[in-house]
Amino acid sequence: MTALHTTTVNSNTTAATPPPVAPVPGSSVPGALMAAEILEQPEALARLLEHGRPDIARLAGILRDADIRYVLLAARGTSDHAALYAKYLIETVLGLPAGLASPSSLTVYGAEPKMDGVLWLAVSQSGGSPDLVDSTAAAARGGALTVAVTNAPSSPLAAASRHHLDILAGPERAVAATKSYTSQLLALWLLIDAWAGGNGAEAADLPRHAADVLARPEILEVADRYRFVNHIITTGRGFSYPTAREAALKLMETSYLAAHAFSGADLLHGPFAMIDADRPVIAVASPGAGGRALHPVLDRLAERGADVCLVGDAGAARPGNHVVPLPAVHEQLAPVLEIMPLQRLAHAMASARRRDPDAPRGLRKITETW
C-alpha cells in the first residue's frame, strides 16, 4: 500500500513542503492516485488564486447586479458538503436565505416551482450527473439565474447553466475526491467574498498553510490508533460541520467503516447515547464562533470518557484528547485546511485495512443519478 510520506515541520521555517508524489498513468499501486492528489492541493489552491480571480470577479459583478432574493444549492456526494459550506457563507456574509435543493422534486416528481429572484447554484466535480443537469434546466425554466461550479467546463452541467465557474483543480482520477473538494470550497468563498465586495486577501496564504498541514505527522498517529475500529463519529459546528460530514464520507468510501456525522448540537440529543469507548469521535473545532459553540460538546464527551481526536484549534482540546493542530486562519476559510488531515486519515486507514482508496468497491468517479 502506498502511504503518504510526511516531513516534520521545522519550527524555524515559515512553511513545510510536502514531498511530491506524481500519479503514474495506469499505476497498479493501491492508493497512489489519492495520495498524489491529496498532496497536490497546495498547488491547486495557488492555481485558483492566481488564475481564477478574473472570472470570479466578473461573475460576482453579475450576481451583485441581479435581483437575488434567495439561493438554492444543488449538489450530490462530496459536492453536497461544499454546497452546505456555501450555505453558511451566503447566510452569514450576504444575509440572504439559502437552502439545499432537492433535485428529485424537479426530476422525479416533475415539480415546476416559480423561481424568480432565485440563484440556483449547482456544485459538481464532473458536471455529469443527469439529475443535476435536468434540475438546473428546470430551475432556469422557472426563472432562476443558474450558475454551475465544476471542475469540468465542457460538462453537460456547465452547458445547462447560464454561467459557469471553473475551480481549476486539474484532473482528478481517484474515486475519492480530495483536491476538487478543497478547490470547490475556495472557489465558493472567493465568489461570495467578491459578491460582498471583498478582495479575497484573507485567502492569500492558504497554499502555504496547506503545505504545512500536509507535512504534519499527527494524523498518522491517530490513524494507527483507529485503524481497526468499526465505528467513528464525526462532529462540528457552523463552518466546520460540512468538514465533519465530508470526513465521514471519506472514511466510509475508502475504509468501508460506519462513520456517522452530526452537528454538535444534534449529537447532544439522541445520538449521544451511542457514544462509548469503542466509538471514537473526531471533533472539528475551528477558531471563532463555531468552535466556541462546540465547547459544551467537548465537555460532555470528556465526561463520557470518549476517545476524542480534536482537529483544528488546539486550545479547545480537553485532557486526553488526541490533537491535530491547524494554522490559525479566518473561520470562514478554516474548512479548506480542516479536511486535509482527515483525507490523510482516510487514506492511511484504508491502507492499513488493505483497501484501495483509488477504486472503492461498487463506486465510479462519476456517479450518475436521475
Coordinates of C-alpha atoms in Angstrom, one line a residue:
M1 CA 0.0 0.0 0.0
T2 CA 1.2 3.5 -0.8
A3 CA 1.4 5.7 2.2
L4 CA 1.5 9.4 2.4
H5 CA 5.1 10.4 3.3
T6 CA 5.5 13.2 5.9
T7 CA 8.1 15.8 6.7
T8 CA 8.4 17.0 10.2
V9 CA 7.7 20.7 10.4
N10 CA 10.7 22.8 11.4
S11 CA 9.5 25.5 13.8
N12 CA 12.1 27.8 12.4
T13 CA 10.7 27.8 8.9
T14 CA 7.5 29.5 7.7
A15 CA 6.1 26.6 5.8
A16 CA 6.8 22.9 5.1
T17 CA 6.7 21.5 1.7
P18 CA 5.1 18.0 1.3
P19 CA 7.2 15.6 -0.8
P20 CA 6.0 15.3 -4.3
V21 CA 4.2 12.2 -5.3
A22 CA 3.5 12.0 -9.0
P23 CA 0.5 10.0 -10.1
V24 CA 1.5 7.5 -12.7
P25 CA -0.9 6.7 -15.5
G26 CA -2.1 3.2 -15.2
S27 CA -0.4 2.8 -11.8
S28 CA -1.3 -0.5 -10.1
V29 CA -0.2 0.6 -6.7
P30 CA -3.3 0.9 -4.5
G31 CA -3.9 4.3 -3.2
A32 CA -1.2 6.0 -5.3
L33 CA -3.6 8.4 -7.0
M34 CA -5.4 9.5 -3.9
A35 CA -2.1 10.0 -2.2
A36 CA -0.8 12.2 -5.0
E37 CA -4.0 14.2 -5.3
I38 CA -4.0 15.0 -1.6
L39 CA -0.5 16.4 -1.9
E40 CA -1.4 18.4 -5.0
Q41 CA -3.8 20.6 -3.0
P42 CA -1.4 23.5 -2.2
E43 CA -0.7 23.8 -6.0
A44 CA -4.4 23.6 -6.9
L45 CA -5.3 26.3 -4.4
A46 CA -2.5 28.5 -5.7
R47 CA -3.6 28.0 -9.3
L48 CA -7.2 29.0 -8.4
L49 CA -5.9 32.1 -6.6
E50 CA -3.6 33.1 -9.5
H51 CA -5.8 32.3 -12.5
G52 CA -9.4 32.1 -11.3
R53 CA -9.9 35.5 -9.9
P54 CA -10.8 37.4 -13.1
D55 CA -13.7 35.1 -13.9
I56 CA -14.8 35.1 -10.3
A57 CA -14.8 38.9 -10.2
R58 CA -16.9 39.0 -13.4
L59 CA -19.4 36.5 -12.1
A60 CA -19.6 38.3 -8.7
G61 CA -20.5 41.5 -10.5
I62 CA -23.3 39.8 -12.4
L63 CA -24.7 38.5 -9.1
R64 CA -24.5 41.9 -7.4
D65 CA -26.5 43.4 -10.3
A66 CA -29.1 40.7 -10.3
D67 CA -32.2 40.9 -8.0
I68 CA -31.3 37.8 -6.0
R69 CA -33.5 37.2 -3.0
Y70 CA -32.9 33.5 -2.3
V71 CA -30.2 31.0 -3.1
L72 CA -30.8 27.3 -3.8
L73 CA -27.8 25.0 -3.9
A74 CA -27.9 21.7 -5.8
A75 CA -25.2 19.0 -5.3
R76 CA -24.6 15.4 -4.6
G77 CA -22.0 13.5 -2.5
T78 CA -18.8 15.4 -1.7
S79 CA -20.1 18.4 -3.6
D80 CA -23.1 18.5 -1.3
H81 CA -20.8 19.2 1.6
A82 CA -19.2 22.1 -0.4
A83 CA -22.7 23.4 -1.0
L84 CA -23.5 23.2 2.7
Y85 CA -20.4 25.3 3.3
A86 CA -21.6 27.8 0.8
K87 CA -25.0 28.0 2.5
Y88 CA -23.3 29.1 5.7
L89 CA -21.3 31.7 3.8
I90 CA -24.3 33.1 1.9
E91 CA -26.4 33.4 5.0
T92 CA -23.7 35.0 7.2
V93 CA -21.8 37.1 4.7
L94 CA -24.6 38.1 2.3
G95 CA -27.6 38.0 4.6
L96 CA -29.5 36.0 2.0
P97 CA -31.6 33.0 2.9
A98 CA -30.1 29.8 1.3
G99 CA -31.2 26.2 1.2
L100 CA -30.1 22.9 -0.2
A101 CA -32.2 22.0 -3.2
S102 CA -33.9 18.6 -3.7
P103 CA -33.2 17.9 -7.4
S104 CA -35.6 14.9 -7.3
S105 CA -38.5 17.3 -6.7
L106 CA -37.9 18.6 -10.2
T107 CA -36.7 15.4 -11.9
V108 CA -38.6 12.6 -10.3
Y109 CA -41.8 14.4 -9.4
G110 CA -41.8 16.9 -12.2
A111 CA -42.4 20.0 -10.0
E112 CA -42.2 23.3 -11.7
P113 CA -41.7 25.9 -8.9
K114 CA -41.6 29.6 -9.6
M115 CA -38.0 30.7 -9.2
D116 CA -38.0 34.4 -10.0
G117 CA -35.3 36.1 -7.8
V118 CA -33.6 32.7 -7.1
L119 CA -30.0 32.0 -7.7
W120 CA -29.7 28.2 -8.5
L121 CA -26.1 27.3 -7.6
A122 CA -25.2 23.8 -8.8
V123 CA -21.9 22.4 -7.4
S124 CA -20.4 19.3 -9.0
Q125 CA -16.9 17.9 -9.7
S126 CA -17.7 16.3 -13.0
G127 CA -20.8 18.1 -14.0
G128 CA -22.1 14.9 -15.4
S129 CA -24.9 13.7 -13.2
P130 CA -28.2 13.8 -15.1
D131 CA -30.3 14.8 -12.2
L132 CA -28.2 17.9 -11.6
V133 CA -28.2 18.8 -15.3
D134 CA -32.0 18.3 -15.6
S135 CA -32.9 20.1 -12.4
T136 CA -30.7 23.0 -13.4
A137 CA -32.5 23.2 -16.7
A138 CA -35.8 23.1 -14.9
A139 CA -34.7 25.8 -12.5
A140 CA -33.9 28.0 -15.5
R141 CA -37.3 27.4 -17.0
G142 CA -38.8 28.5 -13.6
G143 CA -37.0 31.8 -13.8
A144 CA -33.8 31.1 -11.7
L145 CA -30.4 32.5 -12.5
T146 CA -28.3 29.4 -12.9
V147 CA -24.6 29.0 -12.1
A148 CA -22.6 25.8 -12.2
V149 CA -19.4 25.4 -10.2
T150 CA -17.4 22.5 -11.6
N151 CA -14.0 21.1 -12.4
A152 CA -15.3 20.4 -16.0
P153 CA -16.0 23.5 -18.1
S154 CA -17.1 21.3 -21.1
S155 CA -19.5 19.2 -19.0
P156 CA -23.3 18.9 -19.5
L157 CA -23.9 20.8 -16.3
A158 CA -21.8 23.7 -17.4
A159 CA -23.7 23.8 -20.7
A160 CA -27.0 23.7 -19.0
S161 CA -26.2 26.7 -16.8
R162 CA -26.3 30.3 -17.7
H163 CA -22.9 30.9 -16.0
H164 CA -20.0 28.6 -15.2
L165 CA -17.2 28.8 -12.7
D166 CA -14.2 26.5 -13.2
I167 CA -12.5 25.5 -10.0
L168 CA -9.2 24.7 -11.8
A169 CA -8.4 21.7 -9.7
G170 CA -6.8 19.8 -12.6
P171 CA -7.6 16.2 -13.5
E172 CA -8.7 14.0 -10.6
R173 CA -8.6 10.3 -11.1
A174 CA -9.0 8.7 -7.7
V175 CA -12.6 7.9 -6.9
A176 CA -12.4 9.6 -3.5
A177 CA -12.5 13.4 -4.2
T178 CA -9.8 15.4 -2.4
K179 CA -8.3 18.3 -4.3
S180 CA -11.5 19.0 -6.2
Y181 CA -13.3 19.4 -2.8
T182 CA -10.9 22.0 -1.4
S183 CA -10.9 23.8 -4.7
Q184 CA -14.7 24.0 -4.6
L185 CA -14.5 25.4 -1.1
L186 CA -12.0 28.1 -2.1
A187 CA -13.9 29.0 -5.3
L188 CA -17.2 29.4 -3.4
W189 CA -15.5 31.5 -0.7
L190 CA -13.9 33.7 -3.4
L191 CA -17.1 34.1 -5.2
I192 CA -19.2 35.0 -2.2
D193 CA -16.5 37.3 -0.8
A194 CA -16.3 39.1 -4.1
W195 CA -20.1 39.3 -4.3
A196 CA -20.0 41.0 -0.9
G197 CA -17.3 43.5 -2.2
G198 CA -14.3 41.8 -0.7
N199 CA -10.9 41.4 -2.4
G200 CA -10.1 37.9 -1.2
A201 CA -7.0 39.0 0.7
E202 CA -7.6 36.6 3.6
A203 CA -7.0 33.6 1.3
A204 CA -3.6 34.6 0.1
D205 CA -1.7 32.4 2.5
L206 CA -3.9 29.3 2.1
P207 CA -1.5 27.4 -0.2
R208 CA 1.4 27.9 2.3
H209 CA -0.8 26.8 5.2
A210 CA -2.0 23.8 3.2
A211 CA 1.6 22.6 2.6
D212 CA 2.2 23.0 6.3
V213 CA -0.8 20.9 7.2
L214 CA 0.0 18.2 4.8
A215 CA 3.5 17.9 6.2
R216 CA 2.5 17.4 9.8
P217 CA 2.6 13.9 11.2
E218 CA -0.1 14.0 14.0
I219 CA -2.9 12.5 11.9
L220 CA -0.9 9.4 11.1
E221 CA -0.6 8.7 14.8
V222 CA -4.3 8.8 15.1
A223 CA -4.7 6.6 12.0
D224 CA -2.5 4.0 13.7
R225 CA -4.8 4.1 16.8
Y226 CA -8.0 3.9 14.9
R227 CA -7.0 1.6 12.0
F228 CA -9.2 -1.3 13.0
V229 CA -12.3 0.4 14.6
N230 CA -15.6 -0.3 13.0
H231 CA -17.5 2.9 14.0
I232 CA -16.5 6.5 14.1
I233 CA -18.5 9.6 14.9
T234 CA -17.6 13.0 13.4
T235 CA -18.9 16.3 14.6
G236 CA -18.5 20.1 14.2
R237 CA -20.5 23.3 14.4
G238 CA -21.0 26.1 11.9
F239 CA -18.5 26.2 9.1
S240 CA -16.8 23.0 10.5
Y241 CA -20.0 20.9 10.2
P242 CA -19.5 20.3 6.4
T243 CA -16.0 19.2 7.3
A244 CA -17.4 16.6 9.7
R245 CA -19.8 15.3 7.0
E246 CA -17.1 15.1 4.3
A247 CA -14.7 13.3 6.7
A248 CA -17.3 10.7 7.5
L249 CA -17.9 10.2 3.8
K250 CA -14.2 9.8 3.1
L251 CA -13.9 7.1 5.8
M252 CA -17.0 5.3 4.6
E253 CA -16.0 5.2 0.9
T254 CA -12.3 4.3 1.5
S255 CA -12.3 2.1 4.6
Y256 CA -15.9 0.8 4.5
L257 CA -16.5 1.5 8.2
A258 CA -19.6 3.0 9.7
A259 CA -18.9 6.7 10.1
H260 CA -21.7 9.0 11.3
A261 CA -21.6 12.8 11.1
F262 CA -23.6 15.0 13.4
S263 CA -23.8 18.7 14.1
G264 CA -22.5 19.2 17.6
A265 CA -26.0 20.5 18.6
D266 CA -27.6 17.3 17.2
L267 CA -25.1 15.0 18.7
L268 CA -26.2 16.0 22.2
H269 CA -29.7 14.7 21.5
G270 CA -30.4 11.1 20.8
P271 CA -27.0 10.1 19.1
F272 CA -25.1 10.9 22.3
A273 CA -26.4 7.7 23.8
M274 CA -24.4 5.5 21.4
I275 CA -21.0 7.1 22.4
D276 CA -18.7 4.7 24.3
A277 CA -15.0 3.8 24.4
D278 CA -15.4 1.7 21.2
R279 CA -16.7 4.6 19.1
P280 CA -14.0 7.3 18.6
V281 CA -15.2 10.8 18.0
I282 CA -13.5 13.2 15.6
A283 CA -14.3 16.7 16.6
V284 CA -13.6 19.6 14.2
A285 CA -13.2 22.8 16.2
S286 CA -12.4 25.9 14.1
P287 CA -11.4 29.2 15.6
G288 CA -14.3 31.6 16.0
A289 CA -18.0 31.2 16.9
G290 CA -18.5 27.7 15.6
G291 CA -15.5 26.3 17.5
R292 CA -16.7 28.0 20.7
A293 CA -20.2 26.5 20.2
L294 CA -18.6 23.1 20.2
H295 CA -17.0 23.5 23.6
P296 CA -20.0 22.2 25.6
V297 CA -20.0 19.1 23.3
L298 CA -16.3 18.6 24.1
D299 CA -17.1 18.9 27.8
R300 CA -19.8 16.3 27.6
L301 CA -17.6 13.9 25.6
A302 CA -14.9 14.3 28.3
E303 CA -17.4 13.5 31.0
R304 CA -18.4 10.4 29.0
G305 CA -14.8 9.2 28.7
A306 CA -15.0 9.2 24.9
D307 CA -11.9 8.7 22.8
V308 CA -11.7 12.1 21.0
C309 CA -9.5 13.3 18.2
L310 CA -9.7 17.1 18.0
V311 CA -8.8 18.7 14.7
G312 CA -8.3 22.4 14.5
D313 CA -8.0 24.8 17.4
A314 CA -5.6 23.1 19.9
G315 CA -6.9 25.5 22.6
A316 CA -10.2 23.7 22.5
A317 CA -8.8 20.4 23.5
R318 CA -9.8 18.6 26.7
P319 CA -7.4 16.4 28.7
G320 CA -6.8 13.1 27.0
N321 CA -7.8 14.4 23.5
H322 CA -5.6 13.4 20.5
V323 CA -4.9 16.8 19.0
V324 CA -4.2 17.6 15.3
P325 CA -3.5 21.3 15.4
L326 CA -4.1 23.5 12.4
P327 CA -2.8 27.0 11.5
A328 CA -5.0 29.9 12.7
V329 CA -6.9 31.3 9.7
H330 CA -10.2 33.1 9.4
E331 CA -13.1 30.8 10.5
Q332 CA -14.7 31.0 7.1
L333 CA -11.5 29.6 5.4
A334 CA -10.7 27.0 8.1
P335 CA -12.7 24.2 6.3
V336 CA -10.2 24.3 3.4
L337 CA -7.5 23.2 5.8
E338 CA -9.6 21.1 8.2
I339 CA -10.4 18.4 5.8
M340 CA -6.8 17.8 4.7
P341 CA -5.6 15.7 7.7
L342 CA -8.9 13.8 7.6
Q343 CA -8.3 12.9 3.9
R344 CA -4.9 11.6 5.0
L345 CA -6.6 9.7 7.8
A346 CA -9.0 8.0 5.4
H347 CA -6.1 7.1 3.1
A348 CA -4.0 5.7 5.9
M349 CA -6.8 3.7 7.4
A350 CA -7.7 2.3 4.0
S351 CA -4.1 1.2 3.5
A352 CA -4.0 -0.4 6.9
R353 CA -7.1 -2.4 6.1
R354 CA -5.7 -3.3 2.7
R355 CA -8.3 -1.4 0.8
D356 CA -7.7 0.5 -2.4
P357 CA -8.9 4.1 -1.9
D358 CA -8.4 4.9 -5.6
A359 CA -11.1 2.4 -6.5
P360 CA -13.6 1.7 -3.7
R361 CA -15.8 -1.3 -4.4
G362 CA -19.0 -0.5 -6.2
L363 CA -18.1 3.1 -6.9
R364 CA -17.1 5.1 -10.0
K365 CA -15.6 8.5 -10.4
I366 CA -18.8 9.9 -12.0
T367 CA -21.9 8.8 -10.2
E368 CA -25.0 9.2 -12.4
T369 CA -28.3 9.7 -10.6
W370 CA -31.7 10.6 -12.0

